[in-house]
GROMACS .gro file of C-alpha atoms in nm:
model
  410
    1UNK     CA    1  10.280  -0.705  -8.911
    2UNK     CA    2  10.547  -0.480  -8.749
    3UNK     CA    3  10.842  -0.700  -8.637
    4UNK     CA    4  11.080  -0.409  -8.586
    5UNK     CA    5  11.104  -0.117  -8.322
    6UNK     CA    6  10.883   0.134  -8.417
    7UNK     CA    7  10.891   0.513  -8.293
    8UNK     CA    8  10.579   0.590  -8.108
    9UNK     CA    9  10.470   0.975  -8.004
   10UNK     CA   10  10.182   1.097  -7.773
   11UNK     CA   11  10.119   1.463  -7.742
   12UNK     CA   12  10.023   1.728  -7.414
   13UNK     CA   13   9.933   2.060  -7.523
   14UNK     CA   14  10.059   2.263  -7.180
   15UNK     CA   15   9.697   2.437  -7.071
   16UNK     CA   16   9.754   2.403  -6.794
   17UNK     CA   17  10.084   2.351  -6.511
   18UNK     CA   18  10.032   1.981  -6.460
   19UNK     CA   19   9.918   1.655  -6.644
   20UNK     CA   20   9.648   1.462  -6.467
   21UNK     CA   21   9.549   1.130  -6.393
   22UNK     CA   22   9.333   1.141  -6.753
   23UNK     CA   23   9.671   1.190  -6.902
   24UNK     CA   24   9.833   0.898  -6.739
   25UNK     CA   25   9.689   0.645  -6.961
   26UNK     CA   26   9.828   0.776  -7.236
   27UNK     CA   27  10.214   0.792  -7.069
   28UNK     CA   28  10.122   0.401  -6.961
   29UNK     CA   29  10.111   0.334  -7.336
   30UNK     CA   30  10.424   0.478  -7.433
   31UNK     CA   31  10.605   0.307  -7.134
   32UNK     CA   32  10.420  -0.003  -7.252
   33UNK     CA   33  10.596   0.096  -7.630
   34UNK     CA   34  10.939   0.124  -7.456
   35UNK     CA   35  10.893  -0.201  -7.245
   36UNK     CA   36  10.870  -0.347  -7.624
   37UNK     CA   37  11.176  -0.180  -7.733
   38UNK     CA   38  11.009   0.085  -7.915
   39UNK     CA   39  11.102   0.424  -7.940
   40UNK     CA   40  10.869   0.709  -7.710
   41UNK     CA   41  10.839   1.048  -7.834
   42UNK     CA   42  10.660   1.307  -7.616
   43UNK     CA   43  10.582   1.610  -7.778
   44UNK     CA   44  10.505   1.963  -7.572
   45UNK     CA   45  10.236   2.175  -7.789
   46UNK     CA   46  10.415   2.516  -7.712
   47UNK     CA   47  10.252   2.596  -8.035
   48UNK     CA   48   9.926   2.461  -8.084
   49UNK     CA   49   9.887   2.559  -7.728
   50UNK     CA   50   9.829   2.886  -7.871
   51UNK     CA   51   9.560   2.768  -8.148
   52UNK     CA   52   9.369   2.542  -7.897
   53UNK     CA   53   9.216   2.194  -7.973
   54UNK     CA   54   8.811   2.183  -7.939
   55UNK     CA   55   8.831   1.829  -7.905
   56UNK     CA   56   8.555   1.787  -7.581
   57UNK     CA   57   8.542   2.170  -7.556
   58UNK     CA   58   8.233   2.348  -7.525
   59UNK     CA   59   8.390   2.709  -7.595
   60UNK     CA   60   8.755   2.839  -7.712
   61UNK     CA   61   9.027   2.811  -7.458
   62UNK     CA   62   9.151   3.125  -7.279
   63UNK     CA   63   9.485   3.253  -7.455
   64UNK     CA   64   9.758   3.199  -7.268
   65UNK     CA   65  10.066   3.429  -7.255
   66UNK     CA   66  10.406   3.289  -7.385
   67UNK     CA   67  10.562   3.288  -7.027
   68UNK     CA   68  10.295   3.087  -6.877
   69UNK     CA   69  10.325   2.839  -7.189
   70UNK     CA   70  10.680   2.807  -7.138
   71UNK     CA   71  10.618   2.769  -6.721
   72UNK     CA   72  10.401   2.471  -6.790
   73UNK     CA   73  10.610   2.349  -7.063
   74UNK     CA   74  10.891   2.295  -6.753
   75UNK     CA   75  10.614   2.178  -6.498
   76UNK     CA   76  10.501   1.930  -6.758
   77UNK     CA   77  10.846   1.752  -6.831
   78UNK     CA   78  10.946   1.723  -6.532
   79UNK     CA   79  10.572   1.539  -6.450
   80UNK     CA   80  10.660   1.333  -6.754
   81UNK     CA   81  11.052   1.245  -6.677
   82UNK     CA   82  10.961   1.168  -6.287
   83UNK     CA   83  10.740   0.929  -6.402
   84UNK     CA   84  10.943   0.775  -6.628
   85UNK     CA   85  11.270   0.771  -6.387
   86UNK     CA   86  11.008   0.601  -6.137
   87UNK     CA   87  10.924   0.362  -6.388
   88UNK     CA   88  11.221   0.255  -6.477
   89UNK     CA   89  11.371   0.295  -6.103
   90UNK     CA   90  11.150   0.119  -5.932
   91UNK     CA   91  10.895  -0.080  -6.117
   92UNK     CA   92  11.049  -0.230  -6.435
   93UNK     CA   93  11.231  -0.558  -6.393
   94UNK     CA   94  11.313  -0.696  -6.680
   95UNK     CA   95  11.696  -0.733  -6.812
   96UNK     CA   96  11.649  -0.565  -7.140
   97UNK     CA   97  11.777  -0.203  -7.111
   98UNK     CA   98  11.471   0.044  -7.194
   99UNK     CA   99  11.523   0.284  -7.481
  100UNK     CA  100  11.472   0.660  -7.425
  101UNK     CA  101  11.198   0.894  -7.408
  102UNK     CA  102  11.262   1.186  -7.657
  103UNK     CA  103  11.121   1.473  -7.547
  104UNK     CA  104  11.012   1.835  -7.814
  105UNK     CA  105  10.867   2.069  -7.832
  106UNK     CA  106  10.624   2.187  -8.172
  107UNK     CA  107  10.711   2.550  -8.097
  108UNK     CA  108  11.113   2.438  -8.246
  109UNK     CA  109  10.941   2.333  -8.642
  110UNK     CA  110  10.713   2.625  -8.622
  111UNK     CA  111  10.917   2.906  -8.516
  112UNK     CA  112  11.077   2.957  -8.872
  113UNK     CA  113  10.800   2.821  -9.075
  114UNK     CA  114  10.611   3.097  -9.322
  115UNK     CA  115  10.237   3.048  -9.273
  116UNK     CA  116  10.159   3.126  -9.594
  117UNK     CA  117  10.419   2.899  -9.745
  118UNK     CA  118  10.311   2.628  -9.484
  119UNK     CA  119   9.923   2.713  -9.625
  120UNK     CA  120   9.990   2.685  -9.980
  121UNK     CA  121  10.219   2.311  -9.876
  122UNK     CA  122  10.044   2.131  -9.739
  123UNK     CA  123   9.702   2.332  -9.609
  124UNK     CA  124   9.561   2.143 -10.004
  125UNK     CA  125   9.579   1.809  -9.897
  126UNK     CA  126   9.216   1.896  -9.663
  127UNK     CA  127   8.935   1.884  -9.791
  128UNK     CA  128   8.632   2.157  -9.537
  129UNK     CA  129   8.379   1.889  -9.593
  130UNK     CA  130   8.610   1.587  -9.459
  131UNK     CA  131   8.752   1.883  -9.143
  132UNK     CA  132   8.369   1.971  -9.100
  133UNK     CA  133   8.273   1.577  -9.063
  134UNK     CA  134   8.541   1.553  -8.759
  135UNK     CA  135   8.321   1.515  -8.402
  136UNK     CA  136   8.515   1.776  -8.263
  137UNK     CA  137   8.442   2.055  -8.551
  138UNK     CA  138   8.073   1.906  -8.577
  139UNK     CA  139   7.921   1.940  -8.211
  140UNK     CA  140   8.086   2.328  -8.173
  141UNK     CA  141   7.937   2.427  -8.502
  142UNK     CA  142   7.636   2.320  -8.349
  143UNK     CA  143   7.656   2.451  -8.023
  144UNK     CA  144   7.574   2.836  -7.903
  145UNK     CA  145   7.936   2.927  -7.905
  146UNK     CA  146   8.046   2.777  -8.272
  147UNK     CA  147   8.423   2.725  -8.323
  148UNK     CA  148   8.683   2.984  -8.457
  149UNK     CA  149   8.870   2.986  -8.743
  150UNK     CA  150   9.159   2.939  -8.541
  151UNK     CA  151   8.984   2.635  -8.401
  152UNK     CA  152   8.899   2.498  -8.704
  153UNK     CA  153   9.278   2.487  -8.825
  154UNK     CA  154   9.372   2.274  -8.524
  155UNK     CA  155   9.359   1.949  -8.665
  156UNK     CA  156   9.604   2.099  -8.972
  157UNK     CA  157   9.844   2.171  -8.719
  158UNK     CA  158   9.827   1.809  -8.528
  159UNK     CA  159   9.836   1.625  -8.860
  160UNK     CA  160  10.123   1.806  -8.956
  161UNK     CA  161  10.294   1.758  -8.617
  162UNK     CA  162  10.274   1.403  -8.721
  163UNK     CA  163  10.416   1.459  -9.062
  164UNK     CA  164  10.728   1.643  -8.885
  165UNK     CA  165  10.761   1.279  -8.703
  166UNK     CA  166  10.738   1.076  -8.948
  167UNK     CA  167  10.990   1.237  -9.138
  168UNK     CA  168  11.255   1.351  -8.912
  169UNK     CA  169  11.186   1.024  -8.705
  170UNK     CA  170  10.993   0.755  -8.887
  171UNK     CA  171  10.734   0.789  -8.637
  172UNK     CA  172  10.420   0.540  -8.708
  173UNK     CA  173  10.224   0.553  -8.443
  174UNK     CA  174  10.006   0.827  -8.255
  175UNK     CA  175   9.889   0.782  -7.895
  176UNK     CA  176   9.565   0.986  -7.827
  177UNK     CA  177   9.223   0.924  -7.623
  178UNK     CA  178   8.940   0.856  -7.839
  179UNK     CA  179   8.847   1.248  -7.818
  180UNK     CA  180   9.137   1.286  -8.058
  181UNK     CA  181   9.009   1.067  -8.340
  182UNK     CA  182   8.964   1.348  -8.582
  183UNK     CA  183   9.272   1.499  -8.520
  184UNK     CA  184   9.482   1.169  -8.555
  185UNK     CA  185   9.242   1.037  -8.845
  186UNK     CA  186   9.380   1.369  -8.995
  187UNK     CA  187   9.752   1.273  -8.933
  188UNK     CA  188   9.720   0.991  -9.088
  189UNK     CA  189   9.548   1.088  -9.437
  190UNK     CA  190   9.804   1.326  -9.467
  191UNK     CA  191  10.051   1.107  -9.440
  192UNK     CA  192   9.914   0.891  -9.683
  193UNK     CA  193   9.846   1.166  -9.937
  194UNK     CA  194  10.220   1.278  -9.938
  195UNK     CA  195  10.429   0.959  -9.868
  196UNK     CA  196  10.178   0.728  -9.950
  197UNK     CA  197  10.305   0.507  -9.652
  198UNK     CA  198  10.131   0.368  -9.390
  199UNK     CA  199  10.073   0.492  -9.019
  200UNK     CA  200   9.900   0.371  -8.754
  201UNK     CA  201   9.645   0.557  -8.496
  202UNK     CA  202   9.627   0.389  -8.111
  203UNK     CA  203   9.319   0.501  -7.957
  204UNK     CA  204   9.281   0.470  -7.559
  205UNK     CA  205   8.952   0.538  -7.392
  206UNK     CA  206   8.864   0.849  -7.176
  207UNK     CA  207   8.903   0.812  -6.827
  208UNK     CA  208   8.580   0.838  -6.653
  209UNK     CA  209   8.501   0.855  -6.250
  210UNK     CA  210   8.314   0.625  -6.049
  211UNK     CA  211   7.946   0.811  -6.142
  212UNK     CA  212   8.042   0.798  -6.537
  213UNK     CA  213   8.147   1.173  -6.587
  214UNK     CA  214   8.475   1.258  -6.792
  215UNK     CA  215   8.801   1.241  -6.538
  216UNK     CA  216   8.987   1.512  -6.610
  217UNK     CA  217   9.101   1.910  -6.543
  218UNK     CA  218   8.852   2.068  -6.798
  219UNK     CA  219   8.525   1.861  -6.598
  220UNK     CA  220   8.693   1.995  -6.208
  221UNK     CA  221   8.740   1.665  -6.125
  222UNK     CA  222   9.108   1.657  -6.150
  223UNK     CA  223   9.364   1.405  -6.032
  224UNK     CA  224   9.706   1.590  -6.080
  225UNK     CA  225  10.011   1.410  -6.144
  226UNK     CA  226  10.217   1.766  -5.974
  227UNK     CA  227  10.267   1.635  -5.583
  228UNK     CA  228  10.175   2.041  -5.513
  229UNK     CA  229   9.833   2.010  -5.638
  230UNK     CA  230   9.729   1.662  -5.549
  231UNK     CA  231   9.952   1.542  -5.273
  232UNK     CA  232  10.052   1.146  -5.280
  233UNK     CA  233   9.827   1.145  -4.964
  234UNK     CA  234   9.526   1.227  -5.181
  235UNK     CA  235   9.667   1.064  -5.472
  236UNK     CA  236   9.730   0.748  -5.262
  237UNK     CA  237   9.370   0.779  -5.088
  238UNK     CA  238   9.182   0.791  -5.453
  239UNK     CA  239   9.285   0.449  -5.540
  240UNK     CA  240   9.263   0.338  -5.258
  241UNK     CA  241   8.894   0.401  -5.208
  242UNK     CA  242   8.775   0.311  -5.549
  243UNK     CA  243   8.477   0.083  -5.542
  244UNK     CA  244   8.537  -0.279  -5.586
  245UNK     CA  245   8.370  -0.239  -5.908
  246UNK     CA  246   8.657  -0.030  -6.095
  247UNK     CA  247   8.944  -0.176  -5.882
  248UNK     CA  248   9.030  -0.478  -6.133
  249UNK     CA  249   8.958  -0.268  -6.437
  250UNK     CA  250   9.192  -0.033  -6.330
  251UNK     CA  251   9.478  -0.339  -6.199
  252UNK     CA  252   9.495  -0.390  -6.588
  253UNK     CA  253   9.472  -0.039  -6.741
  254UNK     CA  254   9.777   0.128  -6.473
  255UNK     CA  255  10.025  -0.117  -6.363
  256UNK     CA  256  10.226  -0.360  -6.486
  257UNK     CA  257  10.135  -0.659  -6.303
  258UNK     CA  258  10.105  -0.957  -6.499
  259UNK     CA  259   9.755  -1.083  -6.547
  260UNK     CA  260   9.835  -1.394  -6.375
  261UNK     CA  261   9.862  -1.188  -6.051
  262UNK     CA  262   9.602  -0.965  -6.086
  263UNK     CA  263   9.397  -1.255  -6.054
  264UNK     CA  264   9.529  -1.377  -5.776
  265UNK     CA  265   9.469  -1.012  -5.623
  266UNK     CA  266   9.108  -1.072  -5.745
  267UNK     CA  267   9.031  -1.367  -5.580
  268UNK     CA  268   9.163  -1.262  -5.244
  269UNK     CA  269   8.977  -0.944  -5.329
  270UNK     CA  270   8.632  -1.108  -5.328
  271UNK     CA  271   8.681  -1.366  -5.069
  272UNK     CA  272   8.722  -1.052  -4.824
  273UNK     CA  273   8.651  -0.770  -4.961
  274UNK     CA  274   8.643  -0.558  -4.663
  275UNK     CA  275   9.005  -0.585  -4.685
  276UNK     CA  276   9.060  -0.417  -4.969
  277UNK     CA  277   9.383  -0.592  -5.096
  278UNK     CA  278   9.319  -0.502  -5.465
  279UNK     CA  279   9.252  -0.131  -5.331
  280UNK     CA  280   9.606  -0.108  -5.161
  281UNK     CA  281   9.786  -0.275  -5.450
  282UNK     CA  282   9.638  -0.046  -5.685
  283UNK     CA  283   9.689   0.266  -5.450
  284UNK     CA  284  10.090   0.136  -5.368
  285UNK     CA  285  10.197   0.086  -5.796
  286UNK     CA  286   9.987   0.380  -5.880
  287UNK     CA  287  10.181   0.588  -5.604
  288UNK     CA  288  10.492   0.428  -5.662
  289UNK     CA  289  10.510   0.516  -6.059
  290UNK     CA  290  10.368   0.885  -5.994
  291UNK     CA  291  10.581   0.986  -5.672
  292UNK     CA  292  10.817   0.723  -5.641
  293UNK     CA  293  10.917   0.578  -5.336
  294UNK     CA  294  10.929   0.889  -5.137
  295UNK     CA  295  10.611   0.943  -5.244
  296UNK     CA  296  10.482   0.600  -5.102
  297UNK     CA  297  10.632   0.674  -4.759
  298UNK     CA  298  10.407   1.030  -4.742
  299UNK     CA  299  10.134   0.877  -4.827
  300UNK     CA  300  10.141   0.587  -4.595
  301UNK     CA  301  10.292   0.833  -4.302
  302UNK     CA  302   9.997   1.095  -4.375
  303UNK     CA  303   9.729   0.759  -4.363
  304UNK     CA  304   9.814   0.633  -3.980
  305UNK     CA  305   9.804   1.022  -3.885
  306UNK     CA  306   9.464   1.025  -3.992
  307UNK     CA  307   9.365   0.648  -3.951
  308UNK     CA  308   9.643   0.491  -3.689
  309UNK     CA  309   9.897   0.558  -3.457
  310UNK     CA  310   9.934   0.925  -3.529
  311UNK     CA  311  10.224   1.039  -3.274
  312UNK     CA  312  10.482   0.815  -3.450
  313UNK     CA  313  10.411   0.909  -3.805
  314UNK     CA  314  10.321   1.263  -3.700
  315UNK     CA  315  10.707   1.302  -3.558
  316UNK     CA  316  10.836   1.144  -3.886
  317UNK     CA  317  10.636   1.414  -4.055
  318UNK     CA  318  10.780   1.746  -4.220
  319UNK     CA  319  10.604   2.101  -4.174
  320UNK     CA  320  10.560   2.079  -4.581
  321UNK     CA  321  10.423   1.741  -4.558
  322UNK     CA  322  10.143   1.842  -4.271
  323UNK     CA  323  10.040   2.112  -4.488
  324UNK     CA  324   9.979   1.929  -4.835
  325UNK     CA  325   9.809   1.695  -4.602
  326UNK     CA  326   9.562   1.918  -4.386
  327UNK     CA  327   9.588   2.164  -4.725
  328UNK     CA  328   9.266   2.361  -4.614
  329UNK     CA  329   9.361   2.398  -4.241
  330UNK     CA  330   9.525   2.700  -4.108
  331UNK     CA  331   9.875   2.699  -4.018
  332UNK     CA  332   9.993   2.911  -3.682
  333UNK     CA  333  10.398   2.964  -3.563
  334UNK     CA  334  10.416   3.027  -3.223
  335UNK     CA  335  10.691   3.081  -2.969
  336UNK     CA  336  10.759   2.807  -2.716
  337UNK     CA  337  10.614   2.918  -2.358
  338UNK     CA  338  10.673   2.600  -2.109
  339UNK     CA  339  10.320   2.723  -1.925
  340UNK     CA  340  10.103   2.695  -2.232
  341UNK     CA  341   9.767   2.497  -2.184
  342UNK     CA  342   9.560   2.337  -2.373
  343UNK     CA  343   9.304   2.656  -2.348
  344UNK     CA  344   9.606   2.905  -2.410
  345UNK     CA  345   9.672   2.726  -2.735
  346UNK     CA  346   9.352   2.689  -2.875
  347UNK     CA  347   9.309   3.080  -2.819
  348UNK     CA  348   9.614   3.127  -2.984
  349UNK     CA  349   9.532   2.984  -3.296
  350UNK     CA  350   9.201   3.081  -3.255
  351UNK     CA  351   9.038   2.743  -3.308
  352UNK     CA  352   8.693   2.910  -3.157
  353UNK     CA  353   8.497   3.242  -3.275
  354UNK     CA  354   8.385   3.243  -2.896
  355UNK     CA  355   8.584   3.261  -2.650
  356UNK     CA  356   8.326   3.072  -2.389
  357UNK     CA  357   8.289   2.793  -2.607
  358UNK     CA  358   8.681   2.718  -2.518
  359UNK     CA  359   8.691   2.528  -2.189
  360UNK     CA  360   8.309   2.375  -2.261
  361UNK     CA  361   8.412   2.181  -2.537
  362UNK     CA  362   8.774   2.082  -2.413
  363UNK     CA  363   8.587   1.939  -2.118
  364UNK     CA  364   8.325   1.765  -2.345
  365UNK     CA  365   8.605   1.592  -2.548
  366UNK     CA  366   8.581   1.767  -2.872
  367UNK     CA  367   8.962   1.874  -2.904
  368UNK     CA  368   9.268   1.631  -2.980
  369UNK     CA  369   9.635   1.677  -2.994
  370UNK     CA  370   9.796   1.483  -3.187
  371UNK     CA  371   9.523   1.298  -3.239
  372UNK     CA  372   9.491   1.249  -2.854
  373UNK     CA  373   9.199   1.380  -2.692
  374UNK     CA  374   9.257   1.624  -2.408
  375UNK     CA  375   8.979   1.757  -2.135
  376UNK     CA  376   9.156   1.910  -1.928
  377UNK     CA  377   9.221   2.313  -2.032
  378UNK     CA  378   9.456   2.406  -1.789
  379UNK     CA  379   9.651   2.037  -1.908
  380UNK     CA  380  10.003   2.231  -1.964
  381UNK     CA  381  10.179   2.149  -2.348
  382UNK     CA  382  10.499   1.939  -2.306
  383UNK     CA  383  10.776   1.972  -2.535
  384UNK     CA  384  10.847   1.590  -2.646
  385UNK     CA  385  10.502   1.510  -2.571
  386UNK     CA  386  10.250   1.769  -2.712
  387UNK     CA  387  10.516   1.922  -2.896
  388UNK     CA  388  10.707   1.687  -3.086
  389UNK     CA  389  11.066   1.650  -3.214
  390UNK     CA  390  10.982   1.815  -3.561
  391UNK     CA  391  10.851   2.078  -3.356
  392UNK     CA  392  10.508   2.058  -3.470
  393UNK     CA  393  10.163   1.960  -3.297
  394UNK     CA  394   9.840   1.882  -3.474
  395UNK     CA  395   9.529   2.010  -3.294
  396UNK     CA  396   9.169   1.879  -3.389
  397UNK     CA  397   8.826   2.028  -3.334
  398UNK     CA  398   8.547   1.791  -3.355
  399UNK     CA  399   8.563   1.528  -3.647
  400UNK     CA  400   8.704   1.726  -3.935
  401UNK     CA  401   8.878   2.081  -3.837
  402UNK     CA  402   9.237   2.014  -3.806
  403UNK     CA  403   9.500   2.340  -3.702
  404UNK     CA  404   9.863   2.270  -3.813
  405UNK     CA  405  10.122   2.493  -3.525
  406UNK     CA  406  10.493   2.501  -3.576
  407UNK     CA  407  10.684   2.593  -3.320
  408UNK     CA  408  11.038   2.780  -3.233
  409UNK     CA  409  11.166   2.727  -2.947
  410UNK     CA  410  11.353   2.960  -2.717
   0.00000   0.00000   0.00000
């Protein structure tokens, strides 16, 4: 048994310019490893990036040029380091002082290496039966696309990744989702072959949605850890409408609440579970870890404009905020004009493709500002009122088509 700190290590090949919710787990796991006193290493493929994993692909990734790998290599620390400055800011309380995250990058033990050298070292210790056995080699060679030679290599490249850790920092232990069993089974043999020491795999299971399919960017089902892509709104709003199925599951598997209180959650859960305690729980420490406390008052300022008292949060709203939040609605600057109605500004910013449909449906009560409802069309816009302090106003058609304005005034 392991009775002293161990150095643990996930890696995040950069595909793409954020981490999502899929990758999470994995992050939980290495936090979980620090809470221990162990030692977290994050590595950044900047170069098997270029090679490509076909672990749960169905064809070869799309080649990425260097200055978009490097681009996501910065958009994916800083996903990484928020989360762990939240964690340890905001959600950790215990008096032991964490140890730090090391953070590389592959690209730094590559750049010098010779590739025939490195083929002749250590490219003997694999065996192309064993590499052919691997799920992820297996299913492409017998799918329409097959896998490249490039492909193929991948799992050299990861096991050798691991070697580089072990050496340099007595690294043990490998953090992957299941998918990577072949690649981390490959790790470790080599490991064994050379030092004949022992090293341990930690296999986490994929995260799936509600309906069973694969969570993650490659399936378009993405929950992005980047605030730019999924705002802490939507992020906040996913959790928080999970069915009461998954909630508990999902208590255990991303926060840190002790078991003893998830419980407790549980049971007030089921006695009403139109309330949907263990929902908001789950939605507020999920929040909190990914977007930190800032992050917690967006998403609970962009929920009453939608679902409460929308004047008050709408004034303590920013221009960037209303946009992540109505992301799909257009956004209008006007000029302040102290006579502008109600049908002037829905002209303006063009809410109708008919102009006759205008006063008809203001008088039918099918526009809002500010979540208000307005049926008057010659009702004149007052700054303070319809116009608030940020100088925005939020104009709805019907149920779902929302119109962001800004306005400067004279």
């Amino acid at each position: 048994m392991l009775q002293t700190p161990q150095t643990i290590y996930c890696g995040f090949d950069p595909t793409a310019d954020s981490l999502h919710i899929g990758n999470l787990l994995s992050l939980m796991v290495l936090l979980h490893g620090q809470r221990a006193g162990h030692n977290p290493i994050v590595v950044l493929g900047g170069a098997t990036v270029m090679i490509g994993d076909p672990s749960g692909k169905t064809k070869e990734r799309p080649l990425l040029e260097a200055d978009d790998v490097e681009k996501n290599i910065i958009a994916l620390m800083e996903n990484v380091q928020r989360v762990t400055d939240n964690h340890s800011k905001f959600i950790y309380k215990g008096s032991k002082p964490l140890t730090d995250f090391r953070y590389l990058n592959n690209a730094d033990w590559y750049k010098n290496i010779n590739m025939v050298s490195f083929l002749s070292s250590f490219g003997r210790y694999f065996r192309v039966g064993e590499m052919i056995t691997k799920h992820s080699v297996k299913s492409r060679l017998n799918s329409k696309e097959g896998i490249t030679c490039t492909e193929f290599m991948y799992q050299i490249f990861q096991a050798y990744d691991w070697y580089h850790l072990f050496q340099k920092y007595n690294c043990t232990i490998q953090v992957g989702g299941n998918d990577q069993t072949g690649n981390i089974s490959a790790g470790f043999d080599l490991i064994d072959k050379i030092t004949k020491k022992h090293v341990f795999g930690l296999l986490i299971p994929l995260l799936l949605a509600p309906g069973g399919e694969k969570l993650g960017k490659s399936s378009g089902n993405s929950l992005w850890l980047d605030p730019k892509k999924s705002s802490p709104f939507e992020f906040y709003q996913y959790f928080f409408n999970l069915p009461d199925t998954e909630v508990e599951k999902y208590l255990k598997i991303f926060t840190f609440l002790p078991l003893t209180e998830i419980e407790s959650i549980m049971e007030k859960q089921n006695r009403s579970p139109e309330q949907r305690v263990a929902q908001k729980k789950l939605a507020e420490q999920m929040t909190l870890l990914v977007h930190g406390e800032s992050g917690i008052d967006s998403a609970l300022r962009c929920t009453e404009v939608l679902f409460g008292d929308a004047i008050p949060a709408l004034t303590a709203m920013s221009y960037t905020e209303l946009q992540q939040l109505f992301r799909s609605a257009p956004s209008t600057e006007i000029i302040y004009d102290p006579e502008i109605t109600v049908y002037d500004l829905c002209q303006r910013i063009k809410c109708f493709t008919k102009t006759e449909d205008i006063e008809r449906i203001i008088k039918s009560g099918g526009v809002y500002i500010n979540q208000q409802r307005i049926t008057e069309p010659n009702h004149v816009l007052r700054d303070g009122q319809h116009i608030l302090p940020n100088h925005i106003t939020l104009v709805r058609v019907g149920k779902k088509n929302f119109y962001v304005v800004r306005w400067h005034l004279r």
